[in-house]
PDB file of C-alpha atoms in Angstrom:
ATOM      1  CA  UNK A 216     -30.029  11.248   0.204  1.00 45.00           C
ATOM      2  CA  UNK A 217     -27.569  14.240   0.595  1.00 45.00           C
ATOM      3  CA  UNK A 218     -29.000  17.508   1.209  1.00 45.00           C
ATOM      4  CA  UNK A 219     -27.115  20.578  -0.242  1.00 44.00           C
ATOM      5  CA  UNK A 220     -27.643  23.880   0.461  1.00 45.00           C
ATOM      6  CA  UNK A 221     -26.866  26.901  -1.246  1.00 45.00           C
ATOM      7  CA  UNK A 222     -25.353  27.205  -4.443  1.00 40.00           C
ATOM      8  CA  UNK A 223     -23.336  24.599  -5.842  1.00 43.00           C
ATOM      9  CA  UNK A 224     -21.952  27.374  -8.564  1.00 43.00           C
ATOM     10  CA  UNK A 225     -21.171  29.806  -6.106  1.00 45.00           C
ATOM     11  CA  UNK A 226     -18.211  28.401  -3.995  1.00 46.00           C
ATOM     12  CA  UNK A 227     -17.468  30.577  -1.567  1.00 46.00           C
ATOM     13  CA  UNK A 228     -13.542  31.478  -2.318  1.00 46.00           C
ATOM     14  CA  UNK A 229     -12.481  32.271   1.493  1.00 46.00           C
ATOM     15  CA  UNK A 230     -13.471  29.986   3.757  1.00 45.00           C
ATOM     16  CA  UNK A 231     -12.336  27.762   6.559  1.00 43.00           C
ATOM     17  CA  UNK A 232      -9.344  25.852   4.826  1.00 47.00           C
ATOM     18  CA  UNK A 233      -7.075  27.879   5.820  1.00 42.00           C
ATOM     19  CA  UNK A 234      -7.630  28.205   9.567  1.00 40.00           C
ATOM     20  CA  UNK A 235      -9.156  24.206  10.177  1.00 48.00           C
ATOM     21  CA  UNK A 236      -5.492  22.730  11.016  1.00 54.00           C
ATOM     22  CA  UNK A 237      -4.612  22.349   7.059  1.00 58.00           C
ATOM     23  CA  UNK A 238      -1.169  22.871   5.937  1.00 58.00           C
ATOM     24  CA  UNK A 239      -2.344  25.841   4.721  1.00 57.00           C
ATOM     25  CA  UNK A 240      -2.561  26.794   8.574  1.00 62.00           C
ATOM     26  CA  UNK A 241       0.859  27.596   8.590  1.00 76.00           C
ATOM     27  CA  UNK A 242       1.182  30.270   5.525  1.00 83.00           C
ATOM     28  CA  UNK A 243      -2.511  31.137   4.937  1.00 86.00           C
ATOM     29  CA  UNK A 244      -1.990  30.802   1.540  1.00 92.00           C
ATOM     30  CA  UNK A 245      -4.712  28.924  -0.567  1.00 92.00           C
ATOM     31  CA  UNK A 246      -4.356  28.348  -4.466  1.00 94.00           C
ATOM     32  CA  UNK A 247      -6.790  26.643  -7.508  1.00 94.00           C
ATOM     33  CA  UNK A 248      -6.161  25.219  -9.796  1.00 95.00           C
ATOM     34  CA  UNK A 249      -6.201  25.831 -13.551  1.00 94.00           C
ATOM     35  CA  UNK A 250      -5.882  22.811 -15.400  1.00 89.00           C
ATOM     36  CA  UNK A 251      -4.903  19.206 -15.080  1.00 92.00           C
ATOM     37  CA  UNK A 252      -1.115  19.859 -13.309  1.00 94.00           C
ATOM     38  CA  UNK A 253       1.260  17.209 -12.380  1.00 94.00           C
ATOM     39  CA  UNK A 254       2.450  17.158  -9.180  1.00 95.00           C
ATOM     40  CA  UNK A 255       6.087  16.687  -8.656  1.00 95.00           C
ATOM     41  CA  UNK A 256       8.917  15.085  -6.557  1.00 95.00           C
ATOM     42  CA  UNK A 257      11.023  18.253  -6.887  1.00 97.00           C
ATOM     43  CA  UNK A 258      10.383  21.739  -8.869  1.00 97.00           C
ATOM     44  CA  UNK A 259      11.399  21.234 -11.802  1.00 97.00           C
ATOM     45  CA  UNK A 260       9.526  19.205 -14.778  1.00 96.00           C
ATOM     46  CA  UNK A 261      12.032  16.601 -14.820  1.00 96.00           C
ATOM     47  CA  UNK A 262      11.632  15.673 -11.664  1.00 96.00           C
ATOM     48  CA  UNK A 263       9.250  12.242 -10.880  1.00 94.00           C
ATOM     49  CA  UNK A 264       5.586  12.952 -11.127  1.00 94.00           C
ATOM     50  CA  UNK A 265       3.642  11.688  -7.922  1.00 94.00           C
ATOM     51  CA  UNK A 266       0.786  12.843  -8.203  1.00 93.00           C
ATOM     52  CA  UNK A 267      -2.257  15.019 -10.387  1.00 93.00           C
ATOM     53  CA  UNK A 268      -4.156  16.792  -9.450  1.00 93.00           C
ATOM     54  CA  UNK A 269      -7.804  17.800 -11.155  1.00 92.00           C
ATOM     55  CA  UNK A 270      -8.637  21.200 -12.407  1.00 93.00           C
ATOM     56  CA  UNK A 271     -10.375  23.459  -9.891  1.00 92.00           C
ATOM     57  CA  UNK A 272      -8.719  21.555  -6.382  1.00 92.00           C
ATOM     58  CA  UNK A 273      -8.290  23.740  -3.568  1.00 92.00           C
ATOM     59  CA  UNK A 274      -4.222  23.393  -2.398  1.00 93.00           C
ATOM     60  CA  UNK A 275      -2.312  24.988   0.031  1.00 93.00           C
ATOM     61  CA  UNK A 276       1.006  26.604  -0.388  1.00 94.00           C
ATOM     62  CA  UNK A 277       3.061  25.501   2.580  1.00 93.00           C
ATOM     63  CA  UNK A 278       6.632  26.620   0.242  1.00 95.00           C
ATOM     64  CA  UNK A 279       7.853  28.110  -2.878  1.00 96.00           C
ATOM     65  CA  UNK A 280      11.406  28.836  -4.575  1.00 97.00           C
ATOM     66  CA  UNK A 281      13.090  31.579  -4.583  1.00 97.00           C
ATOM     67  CA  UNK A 282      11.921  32.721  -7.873  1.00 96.00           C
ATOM     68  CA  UNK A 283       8.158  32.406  -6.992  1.00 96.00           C
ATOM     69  CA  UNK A 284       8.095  29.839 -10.168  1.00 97.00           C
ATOM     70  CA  UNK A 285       7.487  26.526  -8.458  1.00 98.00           C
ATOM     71  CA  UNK A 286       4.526  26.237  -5.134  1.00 97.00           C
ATOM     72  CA  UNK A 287       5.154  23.339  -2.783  1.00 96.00           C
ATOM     73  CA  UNK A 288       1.943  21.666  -1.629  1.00 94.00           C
ATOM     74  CA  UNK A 289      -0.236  18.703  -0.057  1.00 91.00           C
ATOM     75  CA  UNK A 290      -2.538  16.721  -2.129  1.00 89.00           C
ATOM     76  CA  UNK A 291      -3.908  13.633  -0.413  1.00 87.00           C
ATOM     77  CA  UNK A 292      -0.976  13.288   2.018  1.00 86.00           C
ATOM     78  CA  UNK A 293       1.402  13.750  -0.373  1.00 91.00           C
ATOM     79  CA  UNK A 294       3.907  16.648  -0.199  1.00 93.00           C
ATOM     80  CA  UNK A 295       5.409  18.220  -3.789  1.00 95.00           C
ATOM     81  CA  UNK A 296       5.647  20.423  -5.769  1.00 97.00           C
ATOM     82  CA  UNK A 297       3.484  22.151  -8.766  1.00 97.00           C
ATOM     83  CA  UNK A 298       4.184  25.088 -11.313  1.00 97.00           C
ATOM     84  CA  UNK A 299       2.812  28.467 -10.095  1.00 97.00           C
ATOM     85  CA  UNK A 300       1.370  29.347 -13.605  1.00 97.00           C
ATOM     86  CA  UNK A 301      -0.708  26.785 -13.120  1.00 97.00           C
ATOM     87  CA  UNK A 302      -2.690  28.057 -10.350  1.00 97.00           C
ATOM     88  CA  UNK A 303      -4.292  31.035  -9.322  1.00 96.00           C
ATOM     89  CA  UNK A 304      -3.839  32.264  -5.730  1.00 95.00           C
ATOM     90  CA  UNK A 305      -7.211  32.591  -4.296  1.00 93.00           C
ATOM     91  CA  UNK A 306      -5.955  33.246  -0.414  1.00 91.00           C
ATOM     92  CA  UNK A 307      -2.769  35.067   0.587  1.00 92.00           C
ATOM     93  CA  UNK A 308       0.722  35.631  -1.133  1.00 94.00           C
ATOM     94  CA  UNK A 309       2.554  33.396  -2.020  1.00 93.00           C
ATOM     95  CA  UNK A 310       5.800  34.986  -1.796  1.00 94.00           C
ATOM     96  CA  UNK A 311       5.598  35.231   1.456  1.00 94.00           C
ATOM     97  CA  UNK A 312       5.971  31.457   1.798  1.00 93.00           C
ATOM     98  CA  UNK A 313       9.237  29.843   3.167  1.00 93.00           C
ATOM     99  CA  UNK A 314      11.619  29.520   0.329  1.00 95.00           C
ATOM    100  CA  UNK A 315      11.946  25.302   0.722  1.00 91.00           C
ATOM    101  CA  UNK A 316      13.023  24.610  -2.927  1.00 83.00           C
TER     102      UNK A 316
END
């Protein structure tokens, strides 16, 4: 039997992610998701989709490009890239990422 405790509706919205050795380590910058997104090979949407991720997952920003319009990310080991308006920024700025796209 698992044993909870607290509130499962009440996630806190800073917490360890950041600072536990994630890739978010290395920009401090933590986003949610929104909806269903796509995760892409390269920022752009017709670039190969490897990946989706769920509404509500936790992600890291670990690069962006230079317009702020596209957040590169790990999701299960996989690096790529998602569409910022997609996600809202729960940790950090995001445009203080690396520009890496």
């Amino acid at each position: 039997m698992l044993f909870r405790s607290g509130n499962e509706f009440n996630a806190p919205i800073v917490g360890p992610f950041s600072t536990s050795g994630q890739p978010a380590s290395s920009t401090g910058i933590v986003v949610q998701s929104q909806d269903g997104i796509r995760l892409r090979a390269a920022p752009t949407v017709a670039s190969e989709q490897i990946g989706r991720i769920g509404w509500g997952e936790i992600l890291p920003v670990i690069g962006r490009t230079a317009d702020g319009g596209w957040y590169q990310t790990e999701w299960l080991g996989t690096i790529g890239w998602i569409a910022a308006p997609l996600v809202r920024v729960i940790e950090g700025d995001p445009m203080t990422a690396p520009v890496t796209g």
